[in-house]
XYZ file of C-alpha atoms in Angstrom:
341
model
C -60.301 4.561 -17.451
C -61.503 4.835 -20.885
C -60.942 3.528 -24.220
C -60.303 5.964 -27.239
C -58.675 5.813 -30.523
C -54.740 5.956 -30.548
C -54.926 8.656 -33.310
C -57.163 10.870 -30.194
C -55.168 10.473 -27.420
C -52.419 13.034 -27.996
C -51.735 14.563 -24.572
C -53.803 11.792 -22.484
C -52.119 9.674 -19.768
C -51.666 6.098 -20.607
C -52.883 3.885 -17.571
C -51.201 0.861 -18.074
C -47.926 -0.522 -19.438
C -47.838 -1.302 -23.276
C -45.360 -4.038 -24.217
C -43.037 -4.285 -26.683
C -41.927 -7.641 -28.057
C -38.587 -7.804 -30.088
C -38.485 -11.051 -31.748
C -35.008 -13.089 -30.390
C -34.617 -9.710 -28.232
C -36.442 -9.075 -25.115
C -39.761 -8.226 -23.926
C -40.513 -5.165 -21.977
C -42.484 -1.808 -21.719
C -42.242 0.996 -24.348
C -44.577 3.074 -22.621
C -45.649 3.011 -19.185
C -47.964 3.909 -16.900
C -48.430 7.545 -16.416
C -47.231 8.275 -19.928
C -48.496 11.310 -21.751
C -49.018 10.341 -25.172
C -47.114 12.916 -27.787
C -47.823 12.749 -31.606
C -44.757 11.302 -32.626
C -45.349 8.478 -30.544
C -48.547 7.566 -32.761
C -46.522 5.662 -35.156
C -45.092 3.541 -32.601
C -47.885 2.686 -31.187
C -49.074 1.223 -34.438
C -46.485 -0.292 -35.020
C -47.148 -2.358 -31.412
C -51.089 -3.127 -32.823
C -52.630 -0.470 -30.888
C -55.348 0.942 -32.539
C -57.013 2.312 -28.980
C -55.419 2.984 -25.884
C -57.061 3.174 -22.248
C -56.312 6.510 -20.600
C -57.334 8.392 -17.275
C -61.177 9.056 -16.828
C -61.651 11.734 -14.629
C -65.487 10.184 -13.796
C -65.157 9.106 -9.643
C -65.212 5.448 -9.567
C -64.894 2.784 -6.396
C -62.157 0.974 -8.891
C -58.640 0.106 -8.200
C -55.524 0.153 -10.953
C -53.511 -3.005 -11.650
C -50.803 -1.611 -10.048
C -52.182 -0.368 -7.121
C -53.664 -3.580 -6.811
C -50.700 -5.798 -6.843
C -48.668 -3.697 -4.246
C -51.787 -4.137 -1.805
C -51.732 -7.749 -2.735
C -48.226 -8.076 -2.092
C -48.440 -6.259 1.146
C -51.138 -8.858 2.048
C -49.289 -12.061 1.563
C -45.771 -11.233 2.213
C -44.222 -12.446 5.133
C -40.973 -12.193 7.123
C -37.984 -12.877 4.846
C -39.959 -11.678 1.313
C -39.079 -8.921 -0.645
C -41.015 -7.090 -3.499
C -40.555 -4.119 -5.771
C -42.739 -2.094 -8.002
C -45.004 -3.265 -10.261
C -44.132 -4.199 -13.843
C -46.806 -4.368 -16.683
C -49.135 -4.768 -13.539
C -47.017 -7.672 -11.794
C -45.107 -7.745 -8.675
C -42.476 -10.171 -8.125
C -41.476 -11.574 -4.885
C -37.576 -12.388 -3.813
C -36.256 -14.028 -0.857
C -34.534 -11.345 1.434
C -32.065 -13.887 2.875
C -31.084 -17.328 2.385
C -33.471 -19.857 4.016
C -36.034 -22.087 3.856
C -39.099 -21.218 1.602
C -42.200 -22.175 3.403
C -46.037 -21.459 1.546
C -49.266 -21.645 3.443
C -50.748 -23.753 0.512
C -54.172 -23.352 1.578
C -54.464 -19.460 1.829
C -52.465 -19.744 -1.231
C -55.710 -21.948 -2.994
C -58.123 -19.305 -0.978
C -56.411 -16.384 -2.682
C -56.506 -17.733 -5.940
C -60.024 -18.788 -5.645
C -60.731 -14.923 -5.455
C -61.940 -13.590 -9.176
C -59.393 -12.047 -11.140
C -56.620 -12.417 -8.380
C -53.227 -14.357 -9.535
C -50.890 -15.513 -7.183
C -48.196 -18.270 -8.680
C -45.209 -19.337 -6.101
C -42.221 -22.058 -6.304
C -42.632 -25.011 -4.412
C -42.728 -25.014 -0.583
C -40.314 -26.103 1.718
C -37.309 -25.770 -0.321
C -33.723 -23.973 0.682
C -33.486 -20.340 -1.311
C -30.977 -18.148 -1.941
C -30.878 -14.445 -1.356
C -32.446 -12.655 -4.285
C -34.092 -15.626 -5.785
C -37.376 -14.946 -7.157
C -40.199 -16.915 -5.312
C -43.579 -15.659 -6.699
C -45.603 -13.422 -8.648
C -49.060 -11.516 -8.752
C -51.326 -9.587 -10.553
C -54.822 -9.017 -11.413
C -56.339 -9.894 -14.781
C -58.097 -6.825 -15.701
C -56.632 -3.103 -15.813
C -58.738 -2.681 -13.041
C -60.467 -4.682 -10.345
C -63.239 -3.528 -8.001
C -62.135 -2.300 -4.487
C -63.896 -5.296 -3.160
C -61.386 -7.614 -5.527
C -58.516 -6.601 -3.316
C -60.249 -6.194 0.055
C -61.192 -9.806 -0.293
C -57.371 -10.901 -0.599
C -56.175 -8.616 2.595
C -59.441 -9.934 4.593
C -58.806 -13.494 3.219
C -54.755 -12.897 4.707
C -55.922 -11.307 7.877
C -55.209 -13.335 11.229
C -53.614 -16.372 9.096
C -49.990 -17.758 8.952
C -48.076 -15.653 6.419
C -48.913 -16.996 2.616
C -45.033 -16.842 1.797
C -42.284 -16.428 4.094
C -38.395 -17.541 4.525
C -37.593 -19.140 7.550
C -33.571 -17.991 8.399
C -31.209 -20.783 8.739
C -29.684 -20.937 12.395
C -26.447 -21.943 12.900
C -25.083 -25.024 14.071
C -21.966 -26.505 15.800
C -21.913 -29.712 13.807
C -20.668 -32.724 15.290
C -19.474 -35.580 12.812
C -19.192 -39.219 13.749
C -17.503 -41.502 11.337
C -18.172 -45.054 11.322
C -16.126 -47.529 9.307
C -13.191 -50.105 10.614
C -11.805 -49.601 6.961
C -11.597 -45.787 7.695
C -10.602 -46.470 11.477
C -7.437 -48.124 10.544
C -6.343 -46.594 7.678
C -7.289 -49.131 5.040
C -9.188 -46.256 3.107
C -9.636 -42.460 3.567
C -13.197 -41.057 4.910
C -14.923 -39.435 1.940
C -17.996 -37.948 3.950
C -16.130 -35.505 6.039
C -15.191 -32.790 3.138
C -18.705 -33.434 1.883
C -20.277 -32.666 4.798
C -18.553 -29.806 5.535
C -19.174 -28.430 2.312
C -22.834 -28.503 2.565
C -23.042 -27.429 6.190
C -20.738 -24.590 5.568
C -22.934 -23.229 2.296
C -26.143 -23.300 5.051
C -24.172 -21.315 7.684
C -23.076 -23.994 9.905
C -19.887 -25.322 10.892
C -18.189 -28.521 11.779
C -16.974 -28.484 15.310
C -15.742 -31.805 15.327
C -15.364 -34.993 13.578
C -14.705 -38.582 15.476
C -13.788 -41.466 13.337
C -14.755 -44.833 15.151
C -14.756 -48.517 14.080
C -17.757 -50.138 13.779
C -19.235 -51.442 16.897
C -22.530 -50.098 18.948
C -21.019 -49.344 22.254
C -17.982 -47.055 20.276
C -20.011 -45.370 18.263
C -22.756 -44.431 20.834
C -20.080 -42.951 23.043
C -18.848 -41.091 20.487
C -22.632 -39.559 20.139
C -22.924 -38.939 23.597
C -19.370 -37.342 23.993
C -19.547 -35.004 20.602
C -22.654 -33.740 22.277
C -21.404 -33.185 25.784
C -18.387 -31.321 23.883
C -20.953 -28.557 22.424
C -22.151 -29.925 19.195
C -26.042 -28.544 18.675
C -26.276 -31.282 15.737
C -24.982 -34.706 14.623
C -24.343 -36.439 11.945
C -23.385 -40.328 12.092
C -22.119 -41.227 8.920
C -21.900 -44.843 7.548
C -23.019 -48.029 8.712
C -26.750 -47.415 8.105
C -27.328 -50.543 5.697
C -28.616 -54.004 6.866
C -25.053 -55.718 6.527
C -24.007 -57.429 10.040
C -21.350 -55.342 10.541
C -23.639 -51.834 10.419
C -24.406 -50.769 13.797
C -24.975 -47.125 13.413
C -28.810 -47.545 13.773
C -28.342 -49.583 17.077
C -26.247 -47.419 18.234
C -28.429 -44.037 17.944
C -30.999 -46.083 19.633
C -28.565 -47.273 22.341
C -28.008 -43.206 23.313
C -31.532 -42.731 23.917
C -32.642 -40.799 21.131
C -36.225 -40.194 20.113
C -36.342 -42.287 17.054
C -38.637 -40.211 14.353
C -37.695 -43.027 11.539
C -35.677 -45.202 10.221
C -36.296 -45.952 6.746
C -36.960 -43.356 4.386
C -39.321 -43.317 1.204
C -36.982 -41.282 -0.806
C -34.402 -42.401 -3.581
C -31.654 -41.848 -2.931
C -31.850 -41.877 0.692
C -34.009 -44.711 1.737
C -31.788 -46.266 5.006
C -31.878 -42.499 6.318
C -32.867 -42.125 10.037
C -33.614 -39.291 12.108
C -33.526 -39.064 15.717
C -33.496 -36.504 18.627
C -31.737 -36.762 21.883
C -33.686 -34.008 23.709
C -33.076 -30.926 21.417
C -30.276 -32.309 19.457
C -30.771 -33.934 15.972
C -28.956 -36.992 15.482
C -28.973 -38.125 11.451
C -27.925 -41.360 10.542
C -26.837 -40.480 7.121
C -26.565 -43.446 4.135
C -23.801 -43.488 1.635
C -25.330 -41.977 -0.803
C -25.178 -38.657 0.580
C -21.553 -38.937 -0.134
C -22.035 -39.283 -3.711
C -25.226 -38.066 -5.130
C -25.243 -34.313 -5.462
C -29.357 -34.634 -3.840
C -30.348 -37.039 -0.995
C -32.463 -37.370 1.601
C -30.296 -35.394 3.541
C -31.002 -32.219 1.431
C -34.555 -32.579 1.679
C -34.271 -32.494 5.481
C -31.452 -30.883 6.572
C -32.487 -26.951 5.473
C -36.104 -27.562 7.517
C -33.795 -28.609 10.761
C -31.549 -25.417 10.255
C -34.757 -23.283 9.788
C -36.177 -24.379 13.210
C -38.708 -26.885 12.582
C -38.962 -30.466 14.753
C -39.208 -32.791 12.189
C -42.206 -35.557 12.447
C -42.446 -38.973 10.685
C -45.252 -37.822 8.626
C -43.072 -34.844 7.498
C -40.486 -37.495 5.660
C -43.213 -40.150 4.633
C -45.061 -37.182 2.997
C -41.460 -37.123 0.804
C -42.706 -40.117 -0.721
C -44.251 -37.991 -3.574
C -41.460 -36.385 -5.412
C -38.936 -38.508 -3.256
C -37.577 -40.219 -6.447
C -34.590 -38.465 -8.192
C -34.873 -39.655 -12.004
C -31.146 -39.659 -12.326
C -31.073 -36.512 -15.245
C -27.512 -36.671 -17.301
C -27.064 -33.324 -16.129
C -28.540 -32.330 -12.602
C -30.134 -28.704 -12.336
C -30.856 -29.642 -8.645
C -32.419 -28.082 -6.662
C -34.502 -26.497 -10.054
C -35.948 -29.795 -10.358
C -38.931 -31.984 -9.450
C -37.129 -33.882 -6.540
C -38.518 -33.814 -3.195
C -41.392 -31.106 -4.176
C -44.279 -33.089 -4.083
């Protein structure tokens, strides 16, 4: 490409988008790449502050235009569950092709952004995303870059786990075991069931059964085993998670032979959370905060489980950075720092 005075550009082809910003209105391209400049366009271009324009130069060169560079970078970094469109003003945005768990290869993200003139910004990894949500954007800084710049990105990504992917949620048959003698005897109404039903159904799973039991280790343990034997692929045991003498849920989860990942999480709300596995069936011990907080440890861990991840103790302890809900007057979760280290 070459730069020429705007008054000499009539009949020539633009090699970049020209942006127009309307105060209090919108921002977007007034003239797009490939547009052939006309005489009547000159006053408009001058009002946009364009004294010179970049137009195509027919001299051969080993350079890549920003739009073509963005397309090649997008192809190199996008993995399963990622959609992207055409460049706009040199930038390509990535969106979720379906609902699922956003996974970012953080090491590869850093390496790609270490390549001169390449930029790629993403949302936080390990969060639930809805279909169509914007997840990332990429562009190169100059209007043209050497072929070697784009090839460096492609080589960096080759043979690696995808930089961007959205893992789909697998539908689970959820069994709820509700503990509490006060609920069992009808003194109060269960508040957990409706909350869990709404959350699980929003993530594509269904409530297979709900059993209400009194606060005893033996009865709760039997209910967990019966729920799994009846076909549940995930069990949520609600209540009875504190250190009160009547709270028996942790003991019951251990009694059934669960491989306990962790009891106690560095996340507020959700410190009394428990997770174990009975063979391949996840068993959650859910504290009361899950019932009345919009977002808790449950909302951070469940999407990972639904995406097929086997949770480790380290996965949970690493949530400490960002694991404090700040109790904002108006909750905007998941668009907030909670759970994002």
